Structure formats: C-alpha cells, structure tokens
Short mmCIF file of C-alpha atoms in Angstrom, two decimals:
data_model
loop_
_atom_site.label_atom_id
_atom_site.label_comp_id
_atom_site.label_asym_id
_atom_site.label_seq_id
_atom_site.Cartn_x
_atom_site.Cartn_y
_atom_site.Cartn_z
CA ASN A 1211 162.03 138.53 -8.90
CA ALA A 1212 158.91 139.67 -11.23
CA ALA A 1213 156.45 139.11 -8.18
CA ALA A 1214 157.88 141.10 -6.27
CA TYR A 1215 158.67 143.31 -8.08
CA HIS A 1216 156.05 144.83 -8.39
CA ARG A 1217 154.43 143.88 -5.59
CA VAL A 1218 156.68 145.84 -3.30
CA ARG A 1219 158.24 148.09 -5.60
CA PRO A 1220 157.11 151.29 -5.25
CA PHE A 1221 155.17 153.31 -8.22
CA TYR A 1222 155.93 156.94 -9.38
CA PRO A 1223 154.06 159.69 -9.08
CA ILE A 1224 151.08 161.10 -10.51
CA ALA A 1225 152.32 164.24 -10.94
CA LEU A 1226 155.75 163.21 -12.49
CA PHE A 1227 153.30 161.48 -15.78
CA ASP A 1228 151.46 164.10 -15.90
CA ASP A 1229 155.80 166.59 -16.10
CA ILE A 1230 156.08 164.23 -18.99
CA LYS A 1231 152.79 165.11 -21.05
CA LYS A 1232 153.16 168.50 -20.44
CA TYR A 1233 156.70 168.61 -21.34
CA SER A 1234 157.05 166.51 -24.53
CA CYS A 1235 153.87 168.23 -25.80
CA ILE A 1236 152.31 164.83 -27.05
CA ASN A 1237 149.60 163.42 -28.94
CA PRO A 1238 147.02 160.80 -29.18
CA ASN A 1239 148.57 157.94 -31.94
CA ASP A 1240 152.28 159.93 -31.24
CA ASN A 1241 154.80 156.82 -30.95
CA ILE A 1242 156.78 157.14 -28.03
CA LEU A 1243 158.96 154.19 -26.39
CA GLU A 1244 159.81 153.42 -22.85
CA ILE A 1245 163.93 151.32 -22.52
CA GLY A 1246 163.67 149.02 -19.10
CA PHE A 1247 159.83 148.44 -18.79
CA GLY A 1248 160.09 145.82 -15.72
CA THR A 1249 156.60 144.81 -14.94
CA GLY A 1250 154.79 147.69 -16.81
CA GLN A 1251 154.84 149.93 -13.53
CA ALA A 1252 155.21 152.94 -15.67
CA THR A 1253 153.99 151.48 -18.90
CA ARG A 1254 150.75 151.51 -17.20
CA ALA A 1255 150.87 156.05 -16.84
CA PHE A 1256 151.12 155.64 -21.00
CA ILE A 1257 148.32 153.16 -22.51
CA ASN A 1258 145.34 154.73 -21.75
CA ASP A 1259 146.18 157.84 -23.74
CA ASP A 1260 146.11 156.01 -27.30
CA TYR A 1261 148.90 156.44 -27.80
CA HIS A 1262 151.71 153.61 -30.04
CA VAL A 1263 153.61 152.28 -27.54
CA TYR A 1264 156.96 150.16 -27.52
CA ALA A 1265 158.02 148.99 -24.56
CA ILE A 1266 161.04 146.93 -24.27
CA GLU A 1267 162.69 145.01 -21.43
CA LYS A 1268 166.01 142.47 -21.79
CA GLY A 1269 164.14 140.35 -18.79
CA LYS A 1270 162.43 137.44 -19.53
CA ASN A 1271 160.62 137.26 -16.13
CA LEU A 1272 160.15 141.11 -16.16
CA TYR A 1273 158.80 140.76 -19.93
CA GLU A 1274 156.43 137.94 -19.29
CA TYR A 1275 154.75 139.22 -16.63
CA ALA A 1276 153.98 142.42 -18.76
CA GLN A 1277 152.76 140.62 -21.17
CA GLN A 1278 150.42 138.67 -18.79
CA SER A 1279 149.48 141.41 -17.44
CA LEU A 1280 148.85 143.72 -20.24
CA ARG A 1281 147.79 141.30 -22.51
CA ASN A 1282 144.35 143.00 -24.39
CA VAL A 1283 146.13 146.83 -24.02
CA ASN A 1284 145.87 148.07 -26.99
CA LYS A 1285 148.49 150.11 -29.16
CA LEU A 1286 150.75 148.08 -27.28
CA VAL A 1287 153.72 146.23 -28.54
CA LEU A 1288 156.17 144.28 -25.98
CA ILE A 1289 159.59 143.32 -27.45
CA ASN A 1290 162.03 141.52 -25.30
CA ASN A 1291 165.16 142.69 -26.29
CA ASP A 1292 168.26 143.99 -25.29
CA TYR A 1293 167.53 147.98 -26.08
CA LEU A 1294 171.16 148.32 -27.65
CA LYS A 1295 171.19 145.72 -30.19
CA HIS A 1296 167.26 145.94 -31.16
CA GLN A 1297 166.59 147.73 -34.39
CA PHE A 1298 164.24 150.46 -33.82
CA PRO A 1299 163.77 153.20 -36.61
CA ASN A 1300 165.38 156.88 -37.15
CA ASP A 1301 163.20 159.70 -36.56
CA HIS A 1302 160.60 157.40 -35.37
CA PHE A 1303 159.55 158.14 -31.46
CA GLN A 1304 157.71 161.90 -30.12
CA LEU A 1305 158.72 161.02 -26.01
CA ILE A 1306 161.07 157.63 -25.35
CA TYR A 1307 161.59 157.16 -21.76
CA SER A 1308 163.62 154.99 -18.93
CA ALA A 1309 162.02 154.39 -15.59
CA THR A 1310 164.88 153.48 -13.24
CA ALA A 1311 166.76 151.38 -15.70
CA PHE A 1312 168.57 153.90 -18.52
CA HIS A 1313 171.92 153.28 -15.78
CA TRP A 1314 172.29 149.85 -17.09
CA LEU A 1315 173.01 150.68 -20.22
CA ASP A 1316 176.89 152.26 -21.80
CA GLU A 1317 176.03 155.55 -22.11
CA ARG A 1318 178.23 156.22 -24.52
CA LEU A 1319 175.58 154.00 -27.16
CA SER A 1320 172.13 154.68 -25.28
CA TYR A 1321 171.92 159.12 -25.20
CA PRO A 1322 173.42 158.51 -29.09
CA LEU A 1323 171.22 155.88 -29.77
CA VAL A 1324 168.27 157.57 -28.46
CA TYR A 1325 169.59 161.33 -29.89
CA ASP A 1326 168.54 159.48 -33.13
CA GLN A 1327 165.73 157.20 -32.94
CA LEU A 1328 163.47 160.15 -31.47
CA LYS A 1329 161.45 163.33 -34.04
CA GLU A 1330 163.01 166.01 -34.38
CA LYS A 1331 162.62 168.03 -30.78
CA GLY A 1332 160.61 164.62 -29.55
CA THR A 1333 161.65 164.50 -25.58
CA ILE A 1334 163.54 162.00 -23.61
CA ALA A 1335 162.10 161.66 -20.02
CA LEU A 1336 164.41 159.25 -17.56
CA PHE A 1337 163.80 159.31 -13.47
CA TRP A 1338 164.63 157.08 -11.27
CA ASN A 1339 163.66 156.60 -7.73
CA HIS A 1340 166.43 156.67 -4.87
CA PRO A 1341 165.50 154.70 -1.98
CA PHE A 1342 167.24 155.80 1.48
CA VAL A 1343 166.54 154.15 4.97
CA ALA A 1344 169.88 155.00 6.77
CA ASP A 1345 168.52 157.94 8.98
CA LYS A 1346 170.78 158.06 11.85
CA SER A 1347 166.98 158.87 14.30
CA ASP A 1348 165.30 155.94 13.54
CA GLN A 1349 166.27 152.36 15.06
CA VAL A 1350 164.84 150.48 13.30
CA HIS A 1351 167.74 151.88 10.52
CA GLN A 1352 170.84 151.65 13.26
CA ALA A 1353 169.35 147.68 13.31
CA ILE A 1354 169.29 147.28 9.94
CA GLN A 1355 172.62 148.53 8.95
CA MET A 1356 174.22 146.06 12.21
CA VAL A 1357 173.12 143.09 10.52
CA TYR A 1358 175.04 144.46 7.26
CA LYS A 1359 178.12 144.87 8.56
CA GLN A 1360 177.66 141.73 10.39
CA TYR A 1361 177.41 140.01 7.18
CA GLY A 1362 180.08 141.56 5.15
CA TYR A 1363 177.70 144.08 3.30
CA LYS A 1364 179.87 147.29 2.59
CA LYS A 1365 178.30 149.75 0.56
CA GLU A 1366 176.81 152.37 2.51
CA PRO A 1367 173.20 153.91 1.97
CA ILE A 1368 173.58 157.48 0.82
CA PRO A 1369 170.42 160.07 0.69
CA PHE A 1370 170.01 161.16 -3.53
CA SER A 1371 172.98 164.14 -4.07
CA LYS A 1372 172.86 167.14 -6.24
CA GLU A 1373 176.25 165.25 -8.19
CA GLN A 1374 173.75 163.05 -9.56
CA LEU A 1375 171.93 166.10 -10.74
CA ASN A 1376 174.00 167.30 -11.84
CA LYS A 1377 175.77 163.19 -13.62
CA VAL A 1378 172.33 163.26 -15.61
CA THR A 1379 171.98 166.95 -16.78
CA ASN A 1380 175.99 166.81 -17.98
CA LEU A 1381 175.26 164.00 -20.15
CA LEU A 1382 172.19 165.00 -21.49
CA ALA A 1383 174.39 168.68 -22.57
CA SER A 1384 177.24 166.68 -23.74
CA ASN A 1385 174.78 164.46 -26.40
CA ASN A 1386 173.33 167.47 -27.64
CA PHE A 1387 170.32 167.58 -26.23
CA ARG A 1388 168.73 170.96 -25.37
CA GLU A 1389 166.01 172.62 -23.05
CA ILE A 1390 167.16 170.61 -20.09
CA VAL A 1391 164.49 170.31 -17.25
CA THR A 1392 164.98 168.82 -13.43
CA LYS A 1393 162.46 167.81 -11.25
CA LEU A 1394 162.54 165.99 -7.86
CA TYR A 1395 159.32 164.67 -6.35
CA HIS A 1396 159.75 163.52 -2.65
CA ASN A 1397 157.52 160.17 -1.36
CA ALA A 1398 158.07 158.14 2.57
CA ARG A 1399 156.42 154.82 2.35
CA THR A 1400 156.12 152.25 5.26
CA MET A 1401 156.59 148.30 5.24
CA THR A 1402 156.79 144.76 7.05
CA ALA A 1403 159.46 142.93 7.49
CA LEU A 1404 158.31 140.61 5.19
CA ASP A 1405 157.37 143.21 2.56
CA TYR A 1406 161.32 144.70 2.96
CA ILE A 1407 162.59 141.26 2.37
CA ASP A 1408 160.79 140.86 -0.70
CA LEU A 1409 161.98 143.94 -1.92
CA LEU A 1410 165.54 143.61 -1.57
CA SER A 1411 164.78 140.40 -3.53
CA THR A 1412 165.06 143.05 -6.45
CA TYR A 1413 168.08 144.92 -5.81
CA SER A 1414 170.85 143.01 -7.42
CA ASP A 1415 173.33 143.50 -5.23
CA HIS A 1416 171.52 141.60 -2.75
CA HIS A 1417 170.53 138.43 -3.91
CA ILE A 1418 173.80 136.66 -2.07
CA LEU A 1419 172.87 137.90 0.84
CA LEU A 1420 169.49 136.74 0.79
CA ASN A 1421 170.99 132.99 0.53
CA HIS A 1422 171.33 133.43 3.33
CA ASN A 1423 168.50 132.24 5.72
CA GLU A 1424 170.16 133.97 9.05
CA PHE A 1425 170.93 137.37 7.15
CA LYS A 1426 166.55 137.31 6.54
CA LYS A 1427 165.95 136.59 9.74
CA ALA A 1428 167.98 138.71 11.32
CA ILE A 1429 166.81 141.30 9.16
CA ILE A 1430 163.47 140.51 10.71
CA LYS A 1431 163.60 140.65 13.65
CA ALA A 1432 165.73 143.86 13.56
CA ILE A 1433 162.94 145.23 12.23
CA ASN A 1434 159.97 143.67 14.21
CA ASP A 1435 161.93 144.06 17.84
CA ASN A 1436 161.51 148.29 16.70
CA GLY A 1437 157.78 148.29 16.21
CA ASN A 1438 157.29 145.85 13.77
CA MET A 1439 157.41 148.12 10.76
CA ILE A 1440 160.77 149.81 8.49
CA LYS A 1441 159.69 153.63 6.73
CA ILE A 1442 161.83 154.42 3.41
CA TYR A 1443 162.27 158.00 2.08
CA ASP A 1444 162.06 158.20 -1.79
CA THR A 1445 164.02 160.89 -3.62
CA ILE A 1446 162.62 160.21 -7.24
CA ASP A 1447 165.06 163.12 -9.64
CA LEU A 1448 163.64 163.60 -13.43
CA TYR A 1449 165.49 164.70 -16.42
CA LEU A 1450 163.52 165.79 -19.22
CA ALA A 1451 165.05 167.30 -22.62
CA LYS A 1452 164.90 167.79 -26.37
CA LYS A 1453 166.28 166.58 -29.46
#
C-alpha cells in the first residue's frame, strides 16, 4: 500500500541523519547505498548533498511510487530487486544504511554482505521506528486492545527494550564491525481514526484483519468514542559501526 505508506508512516528525525553524516564523514561524490528504500522517505535525506545514491527495494509498488516521486533527482539509481540477490561490487560504498527494513533479510547473509561491500572504514547505519500504543492510562488504547482480542489478534504491543538494542549491537560485533555507537530518539504523533486505519494497512501482520470491514469499523468507533484521536509514541533506534 505505497500511497498510504508514504502518507502515514512517520518520518525520521533530522538529528538522526545529521548523526549518520557526522559519524560516517561522507563527502560529496561518495557512493552510498540504501537497502529497502520503501517510498523513499529516508532516501530524501541524502539526495540533495551530491552523493552518488544507490537504493534497492524488493517491493514493486513501493519501487514504482519512489521512481515516480524521485524521477528528477540526479545521482540517484533506484533498483527493484532483492538485496541478497543483487550483485553490488565489494569495497564500493562509503555508507550503507537501512531504515526499518534490515530485519526482513536473513542476518546470516546480510551483515557479511554489507561488510564486504563497504570500503575500508566505511559505515553501516541501521535504524528502526518502534511505535508503541499500549499506554494503560490511555482509554483509547484500551478500547482498541479489546477490538484486537475480539478478532483473535494475540500479539501484544510492547515498548522498545534494551534487549532489542543489545541484539543488533551483538550482531554487528560478531560480524567484525567496530566502533559501534547506538542512539535513541523519541517522538509522539496524533492521528485520526481514518489515518490510523491507513497506518495499519501498511503493517504486513494486519492484512487479514483489515479484510474484515467490521474490524475497521470497530477500530474507528473505539477511537471516535474516546476523543476522536489516537496518540502514538515512537522510539527510533540508530546503530552506527565501521568496517
């Protein structure tokens, strides 16, 4: 659902991209690669600084959306393929980054592949957005959880934890990356019921639920009966490391 993805998925903090650029020391004309660019949200943070940006996305609809919206950008190459199957050269990129996408790849293959494709002292930057909507003091969230239980959705929302931070850090270290740095950023956003439904439509584990019109109606009613808006709390975790 590319259009909804671009409209309602949260953008990343400007400070995050500033931290990536500062840590990586990338310069104009350096080659950088984005893995899983989606609709090009994170891509936009790098296309105006004269880098040679390569970006790969497996999803055809997402690729076509970004191809249209970024069609006039110089020094940008968009590729519609599976990263693990595409033949990028080794020792080629000064920076390889991925925004809320790297978890889709087999970690036994993806971390070593990035390592090989980075130049010496090149940077890997991985970051994710973790939305959390289960504040027990918030009535709208409790009403929504009742709807989920009614339709058999058993996955409980959990806040971002130190265990998640340690997992990625350990994966980087075990794949020979060094000078590992982690940072957290926090954000809160407020959405209408219809925007929240559009957001859910971009989550792969909600496709079956959203086929039920009654589920949609129940979510919308839960929000509208409890103030007409829903607040979402985001934690964005960034991992930086050198080859």
